PDB file of C-alpha atoms in Angstrom:
ATOM      1  CA  LEU A 167     145.303 174.175 -32.399  1.00 69.00           C
ATOM      2  CA  TRP A 168     142.616 176.669 -31.403  1.00 77.00           C
ATOM      3  CA  LEU A 169     142.697 178.364 -34.812  1.00 79.00           C
ATOM      4  CA  ALA A 170     142.838 175.080 -36.734  1.00 81.00           C
ATOM      5  CA  SER A 171     139.717 173.883 -34.940  1.00 81.00           C
ATOM      6  CA  TYR A 172     137.507 176.760 -36.100  1.00 85.00           C
ATOM      7  CA  PRO A 173     135.008 175.612 -38.767  1.00 87.00           C
ATOM      8  CA  ALA A 174     136.332 178.298 -41.138  1.00 84.00           C
ATOM      9  CA  TYR A 175     139.543 176.214 -41.300  1.00 85.00           C
ATOM     10  CA  SER A 176     138.247 172.671 -40.713  1.00 89.00           C
ATOM     11  CA  ALA A 177     134.660 172.156 -41.814  1.00 90.00           C
ATOM     12  CA  PHE A 178     132.104 169.981 -40.091  1.00 93.00           C
ATOM     13  CA  GLU A 179     131.448 166.729 -41.948  1.00 94.00           C
ATOM     14  CA  ARG A 180     128.174 164.881 -41.457  1.00 93.00           C
ATOM     15  CA  VAL A 181     128.925 161.363 -40.185  1.00 93.00           C
ATOM     16  CA  GLY A 182     125.370 160.324 -39.366  1.00 92.00           C
ATOM     17  CA  ARG A 183     121.947 161.642 -38.491  1.00 90.00           C
ATOM     18  CA  GLY A 184     122.498 164.469 -36.003  1.00 89.00           C
ATOM     19  CA  ARG A 185     126.258 163.739 -35.880  1.00 92.00           C
ATOM     20  CA  TRP A 186     129.163 165.722 -37.297  1.00 94.00           C
ATOM     21  CA  ALA A 187     132.926 165.375 -37.087  1.00 94.00           C
ATOM     22  CA  GLN A 188     135.810 167.723 -37.547  1.00 94.00           C
ATOM     23  CA  PHE A 189     139.215 166.543 -38.773  1.00 93.00           C
ATOM     24  CA  VAL A 190     142.489 168.421 -38.271  1.00 91.00           C
ATOM     25  CA  PHE A 191     145.837 167.119 -39.451  1.00 91.00           C
ATOM     26  CA  GLU A 192     148.840 167.575 -37.202  1.00 91.00           C
ATOM     27  CA  VAL A 193     151.804 168.198 -39.496  1.00 92.00           C
ATOM     28  CA  ARG A 194     155.492 168.919 -39.538  1.00 94.00           C
ATOM     29  CA  VAL A 195     156.723 171.449 -42.060  1.00 95.00           C
ATOM     30  CA  ARG A 196     160.213 171.613 -43.542  1.00 95.00           C
ATOM     31  CA  PRO A 197     161.972 174.609 -41.895  1.00 93.00           C
ATOM     32  CA  GLY A 198     161.924 177.627 -44.169  1.00 92.00           C
ATOM     33  CA  ALA A 199     159.194 176.159 -46.421  1.00 94.00           C
ATOM     34  CA  MET A 200     156.397 178.328 -45.088  1.00 92.00           C
ATOM     35  CA  SER A 201     155.450 181.952 -44.892  1.00 92.00           C
ATOM     36  CA  THR A 202     152.972 183.504 -42.478  1.00 88.00           C
ATOM     37  CA  GLN A 203     150.130 185.954 -42.569  1.00 87.00           C
ATOM     38  CA  PRO A 204     147.883 187.328 -39.828  1.00 84.00           C
ATOM     39  CA  SER A 205     144.860 185.151 -39.157  1.00 82.00           C
ATOM     40  CA  THR A 206     142.141 185.910 -41.688  1.00 82.00           C
ATOM     41  CA  LEU A 207     139.535 184.935 -39.087  1.00 80.00           C
ATOM     42  CA  ARG A 208     140.462 187.797 -36.736  1.00 73.00           C
ATOM     43  CA  ARG A 209     138.720 190.346 -38.962  1.00 71.00           C
ATOM     44  CA  SER A 210     135.968 188.375 -40.607  1.00 74.00           C
ATOM     45  CA  LYS A 211     132.203 188.314 -40.510  1.00 76.00           C
ATOM     46  CA  HIS A 212     132.459 184.960 -38.693  1.00 75.00           C
ATOM     47  CA  TRP A 213     134.015 186.284 -35.483  1.00 81.00           C
ATOM     48  CA  ASP A 214     133.533 189.195 -33.097  1.00 81.00           C
ATOM     49  CA  PRO A 215     136.872 191.099 -33.083  1.00 80.00           C
ATOM     50  CA  LEU A 216     136.449 191.879 -29.378  1.00 82.00           C
ATOM     51  CA  VAL A 217     136.413 188.172 -28.383  1.00 86.00           C
ATOM     52  CA  ARG A 218     139.685 186.258 -28.224  1.00 85.00           C
ATOM     53  CA  LEU A 219     140.152 183.605 -30.914  1.00 85.00           C
ATOM     54  CA  ASP A 220     142.471 181.723 -28.547  1.00 85.00           C
ATOM     55  CA  PRO A 221     141.921 182.197 -24.788  1.00 84.00           C
ATOM     56  CA  ARG A 222     145.673 181.880 -24.138  1.00 82.00           C
ATOM     57  CA  PHE A 223     146.417 185.196 -25.877  1.00 79.00           C
ATOM     58  CA  PRO A 224     145.248 188.644 -24.719  1.00 77.00           C
ATOM     59  CA  HIS A 225     144.517 189.789 -28.292  1.00 75.00           C
ATOM     60  CA  ASN A 226     144.084 188.366 -31.807  1.00 78.00           C
ATOM     61  CA  GLU A 227     146.827 190.278 -33.609  1.00 73.00           C
ATOM     62  CA  ILE A 228     149.631 187.809 -32.795  1.00 73.00           C
ATOM     63  CA  LEU A 229     147.826 184.780 -34.272  1.00 78.00           C
ATOM     64  CA  TYR A 230     149.196 183.712 -37.655  1.00 82.00           C
ATOM     65  CA  GLU A 231     148.314 181.293 -40.436  1.00 85.00           C
ATOM     66  CA  TRP A 232     151.070 179.302 -42.129  1.00 87.00           C
ATOM     67  CA  LEU A 233     151.140 179.303 -45.927  1.00 91.00           C
ATOM     68  CA  ILE A 234     152.928 176.358 -47.541  1.00 93.00           C
ATOM     69  CA  LYS A 235     153.529 176.238 -51.296  1.00 91.00           C
ATOM     70  CA  SER A 236     154.509 172.602 -51.768  1.00 95.00           C
ATOM     71  CA  SER A 237     152.817 169.559 -50.234  1.00 94.00           C
ATOM     72  CA  GLY A 238     156.237 167.871 -50.444  1.00 96.00           C
ATOM     73  CA  ASP A 239     157.334 170.119 -47.561  1.00 96.00           C
ATOM     74  CA  VAL A 240     154.637 168.727 -45.249  1.00 95.00           C
ATOM     75  CA  LYS A 241     154.597 165.464 -43.323  1.00 96.00           C
ATOM     76  CA  VAL A 242     151.373 164.356 -41.600  1.00 95.00           C
ATOM     77  CA  ILE A 243     152.155 163.076 -38.104  1.00 95.00           C
ATOM     78  CA  GLY A 244     148.675 162.903 -36.609  1.00 94.00           C
ATOM     79  CA  LEU A 245     144.955 163.169 -37.176  1.00 93.00           C
ATOM     80  CA  LEU A 246     142.811 164.908 -34.598  1.00 90.00           C
ATOM     81  CA  ILE A 247     139.084 164.118 -34.633  1.00 92.00           C
ATOM     82  CA  ARG A 248     136.306 165.857 -32.740  1.00 90.00           C
ATOM     83  CA  GLU A 249     132.700 164.691 -32.895  1.00 93.00           C
ATOM     84  CA  PHE A 250     129.529 166.718 -32.339  1.00 92.00           C
ATOM     85  CA  GLY A 251     125.933 165.694 -31.703  1.00 91.00           C
ATOM     86  CA  ALA A 252     123.503 164.770 -28.958  1.00 90.00           C
ATOM     87  CA  ARG A 253     124.995 161.295 -28.401  1.00 91.00           C
ATOM     88  CA  VAL A 254     128.708 162.132 -28.227  1.00 91.00           C
ATOM     89  CA  ASP A 255     130.604 161.568 -24.983  1.00 91.00           C
ATOM     90  CA  PRO A 256     130.598 164.885 -23.051  1.00 89.00           C
ATOM     91  CA  GLU A 257     133.570 163.680 -20.979  1.00 89.00           C
ATOM     92  CA  LEU A 258     135.612 163.332 -24.165  1.00 89.00           C
ATOM     93  CA  TYR A 259     134.308 166.195 -26.342  1.00 86.00           C
ATOM     94  CA  GLY A 260     132.780 168.605 -23.816  1.00 85.00           C
ATOM     95  CA  GLU A 261     129.181 169.441 -22.979  1.00 86.00           C
ATOM     96  CA  MET A 262     128.886 172.023 -25.770  1.00 86.00           C
ATOM     97  CA  ALA A 263     129.671 169.357 -28.394  1.00 87.00           C
ATOM     98  CA  THR A 264     126.546 167.440 -27.335  1.00 87.00           C
ATOM     99  CA  GLN A 265     124.369 170.484 -28.035  1.00 84.00           C
ATOM    100  CA  VAL A 266     125.450 171.314 -31.599  1.00 84.00           C
ATOM    101  CA  GLY A 267     122.264 169.948 -33.155  1.00 77.00           C
ATOM    102  CA  SER A 268     120.115 171.863 -30.676  1.00 66.00           C
ATOM    103  CA  ILE A 269     122.035 175.161 -30.430  1.00 54.00           C
ATOM    104  CA  SER A 270     119.678 177.857 -31.651  1.00 49.00           C
ATOM    105  CA  ALA A 271     121.159 180.465 -33.934  1.00 43.00           C
ATOM    106  CA  ALA A 272     120.220 184.084 -33.364  1.00 48.00           C
ATOM    107  CA  SER A 273     119.868 184.895 -37.056  1.00 45.00           C
ATOM    108  CA  SER A 274     118.436 181.705 -38.548  1.00 46.00           C
ATOM    109  CA  VAL A 275     117.216 178.308 -37.470  1.00 55.00           C
ATOM    110  CA  CYS A 276     118.449 176.971 -40.832  1.00 68.00           C
ATOM    111  CA  GLN A 277     122.100 177.771 -40.187  1.00 76.00           C
ATOM    112  CA  PRO A 278     124.480 174.830 -40.653  1.00 84.00           C
ATOM    113  CA  PRO A 279     125.830 173.306 -37.415  1.00 88.00           C
ATOM    114  CA  GLN A 280     129.302 174.835 -37.826  1.00 88.00           C
ATOM    115  CA  TYR A 281     127.788 178.353 -37.738  1.00 85.00           C
ATOM    116  CA  ARG A 282     125.700 177.491 -34.689  1.00 84.00           C
ATOM    117  CA  TRP A 283     128.852 176.073 -33.027  1.00 86.00           C
ATOM    118  CA  THR A 284     130.870 179.208 -33.819  1.00 86.00           C
ATOM    119  CA  SER A 285     128.113 181.475 -32.453  1.00 84.00           C
ATOM    120  CA  ALA A 286     127.818 179.427 -29.262  1.00 84.00           C
ATOM    121  CA  LEU A 287     131.612 179.311 -28.778  1.00 87.00           C
ATOM    122  CA  ARG A 288     131.887 183.070 -29.260  1.00 87.00           C
ATOM    123  CA  ARG A 289     129.092 183.610 -26.691  1.00 87.00           C
ATOM    124  CA  VAL A 290     130.682 181.252 -24.135  1.00 87.00           C
ATOM    125  CA  LEU A 291     134.139 182.844 -24.507  1.00 86.00           C
ATOM    126  CA  ARG A 292     132.691 186.348 -24.138  1.00 87.00           C
ATOM    127  CA  GLU A 293     130.669 185.357 -21.036  1.00 87.00           C
ATOM    128  CA  ALA A 294     133.790 183.748 -19.523  1.00 86.00           C
ATOM    129  CA  GLY A 295     135.665 187.035 -19.896  1.00 85.00           C
ATOM    130  CA  TYR A 296     137.905 186.092 -22.839  1.00 84.00           C
ATOM    131  CA  VAL A 297     137.710 189.498 -24.438  1.00 85.00           C
ATOM    132  CA  VAL A 298     140.512 191.263 -26.260  1.00 80.00           C
ATOM    133  CA  ASP A 299     142.691 193.582 -24.181  1.00 70.00           C
ATOM    134  CA  GLN A 300     142.154 197.125 -25.331  1.00 67.00           C
ATOM    135  CA  GLY A 301     145.602 197.828 -26.640  1.00 67.00           C
ATOM    136  CA  GLU A 302     147.549 197.637 -29.850  1.00 67.00           C
ATOM    137  CA  LEU A 303     150.407 195.687 -31.367  1.00 68.00           C
ATOM    138  CA  ILE A 304     153.230 198.051 -32.332  1.00 71.00           C
ATOM    139  CA  GLU A 305     156.090 197.134 -34.683  1.00 75.00           C
ATOM    140  CA  LEU A 306     159.318 198.845 -33.626  1.00 74.00           C
ATOM    141  CA  GLU A 307     162.951 198.941 -34.637  1.00 76.00           C
ATOM    142  CA  ARG A 308     165.319 198.540 -31.666  1.00 71.00           C
ATOM    143  CA  ASP A 309     169.078 198.098 -32.010  1.00 74.00           C
ATOM    144  CA  SER A 310     168.619 197.416 -35.745  1.00 75.00           C
ATOM    145  CA  GLU A 311     166.174 194.564 -35.064  1.00 74.00           C
ATOM    146  CA  ARG A 312     162.433 194.358 -35.730  1.00 73.00           C
ATOM    147  CA  CYS A 313     160.316 193.636 -32.679  1.00 70.00           C
ATOM    148  CA  LEU A 314     156.666 193.666 -31.708  1.00 68.00           C
ATOM    149  CA  GLU A 315     155.259 195.097 -28.497  1.00 65.00           C
ATOM    150  CA  TRP A 316     151.734 195.010 -27.163  1.00 61.00           C
ATOM    151  CA  HIS A 317     150.817 198.402 -25.725  1.00 64.00           C
ATOM    152  CA  VAL A 318     148.051 198.035 -23.169  1.00 56.00           C
ATOM    153  CA  ARG A 319     145.596 200.741 -22.185  1.00 56.00           C
ATOM    154  CA  GLY A 320     143.632 199.459 -19.195  1.00 47.00           C
ATOM    155  CA  ILE A 321     144.801 199.174 -15.588  1.00 34.00           C
ATOM    156  CA  ALA A 322     143.687 195.523 -15.420  1.00 40.00           C
ATOM    157  CA  SER A 323     145.954 194.727 -18.353  1.00 39.00           C
ATOM    158  CA  LYS A 324     148.908 196.424 -16.652  1.00 35.00           C
ATOM    159  CA  ARG A 325     148.708 193.899 -13.818  1.00 35.00           C
ATOM    160  CA  SER A 326     148.652 190.881 -16.141  1.00 39.00           C
ATOM    161  CA  TRP A 327     151.545 188.832 -17.485  1.00 36.00           C
ATOM    162  CA  TYR A 328     151.634 187.451 -20.993  1.00 38.00           C
ATOM    163  CA  GLY A 329     153.023 183.899 -20.992  1.00 36.00           C
ATOM    164  CA  GLN A 330     156.750 184.065 -20.401  1.00 34.00           C
ATOM    165  CA  GLY A 331     156.967 187.648 -21.637  1.00 39.00           C
ATOM    166  CA  HIS A 332     158.021 190.629 -19.599  1.00 35.00           C
ATOM    167  CA  MET A 333     155.966 193.636 -18.754  1.00 33.00           C
ATOM    168  CA  ARG A 334     157.617 197.014 -18.980  1.00 32.00           C
ATOM    169  CA  SER A 335     155.264 199.660 -17.629  1.00 29.00           C
ATOM    170  CA  ARG A 336     152.661 199.788 -20.428  1.00 31.00           C
ATOM    171  CA  ILE A 337     154.482 197.501 -22.916  1.00 35.00           C
ATOM    172  CA  TRP A 338     154.328 193.748 -23.596  1.00 36.00           C
ATOM    173  CA  ALA A 339     157.344 191.939 -25.044  1.00 38.00           C
ATOM    174  CA  PHE A 340     157.313 188.505 -26.712  1.00 37.00           C
ATOM    175  CA  PRO A 341     160.688 186.798 -26.054  1.00 39.00           C
ATOM    176  CA  SER A 342     159.241 183.270 -26.408  1.00 39.00           C
ATOM    177  CA  LEU A 343     158.418 184.146 -30.033  1.00 36.00           C
ATOM    178  CA  GLY A 344     161.881 185.507 -30.782  1.00 35.00           C
ATOM    179  CA  LEU A 345     160.573 189.048 -30.602  1.00 33.00           C
ATOM    180  CA  ASP A 346     162.241 190.182 -27.376  1.00 32.00           C
ATOM    181  CA  VAL A 347     162.909 193.880 -27.204  1.00 32.00           C
ATOM    182  CA  GLY A 348     166.050 193.412 -25.091  1.00 33.00           C
ATOM    183  CA  GLY A 349     167.110 195.302 -22.006  1.00 34.00           C
TER     184      GLY A 349
END
């Protein structure tokens, strides 16, 4: 849901003076009806590549977009709505959502609210320490199976655990994603 909530994927819609909303559909997709590609946001002008797109992941290389050819393979099961503006409920939408109209943009005061939001979110994540681990995602062939491993470089990363994955000296494995390296 983190990726779907970025304005590059779900635009801000004006719903009143100084108020915007964002709409994200929750869907089910027929198994086998989609393909994937790495997130296009991870290497774009809209995001700093050294800041995590999703705080739950130590890097941005594992985040994927789903590509679906036929709308007949999709069933909408929910609609998620987030509102922004000075008068929204901070308990419901967070304090940052109340500041969207007043967030100053570094490059231009005339930037649309979604760009100001993205800049502020990037700044807050960076200040909170959600920066990308300095490592690399390596694709390997083990026992005739393709697998991915995250090779970390820093000592702080060596002491961390990734979700339910295992840590093997300087290597991350991703068994929860079906990419376990075995052993």
